[in-house]
XYZ file of C-alpha atoms in Angstrom:
52
model
C 192.228 40.771 -20.117
C 193.946 40.459 -16.754
C 192.047 38.099 -15.568
C 192.469 35.895 -18.291
C 195.983 36.056 -18.355
C 195.892 34.318 -15.405
C 193.132 31.322 -17.010
C 196.110 31.225 -18.831
C 198.413 30.890 -16.633
C 196.954 28.260 -14.524
C 195.769 25.739 -16.956
C 199.346 25.650 -19.115
C 200.535 25.444 -15.299
C 198.191 21.515 -15.183
C 200.622 19.728 -16.307
C 200.892 16.284 -15.174
C 204.259 15.818 -15.873
C 205.537 19.425 -13.836
C 203.063 18.167 -10.827
C 205.475 19.777 -7.987
C 206.824 23.267 -10.112
C 203.331 23.760 -10.818
C 202.218 24.422 -7.190
C 204.501 26.126 -6.299
C 204.095 28.127 -9.338
C 200.837 29.465 -8.879
C 201.324 29.892 -5.270
C 203.634 32.602 -6.842
C 201.149 33.685 -9.368
C 198.400 33.867 -6.357
C 200.483 35.943 -4.418
C 201.126 38.827 -8.238
C 197.428 38.754 -8.752
C 196.356 38.087 -5.510
C 195.026 42.064 -5.456
C 193.505 41.879 -8.669
C 191.781 38.581 -8.081
C 188.948 37.665 -6.124
C 190.411 34.277 -5.038
C 192.812 32.010 -5.831
C 192.705 28.467 -5.641
C 194.793 27.166 -2.856
C 196.529 23.288 -3.939
C 197.360 22.981 0.023
C 193.555 24.126 1.188
C 190.988 21.560 0.616
C 187.591 20.920 1.492
C 187.341 20.822 5.994
C 185.614 17.691 5.911
C 188.740 15.977 3.405
C 191.597 14.662 5.384
C 194.553 15.502 2.867
């Protein structure tokens, strides 16, 4: 059940209107649930071949 909650939160945070807020909240969610989840998507970390 915990994993489903994380997925729901990440889906809700993907709102184009609150782009900056969503990035910060995703980091907060990842920081809290990092011990339970195996991998956490980081918005700052892209492909190694891709320049930001």
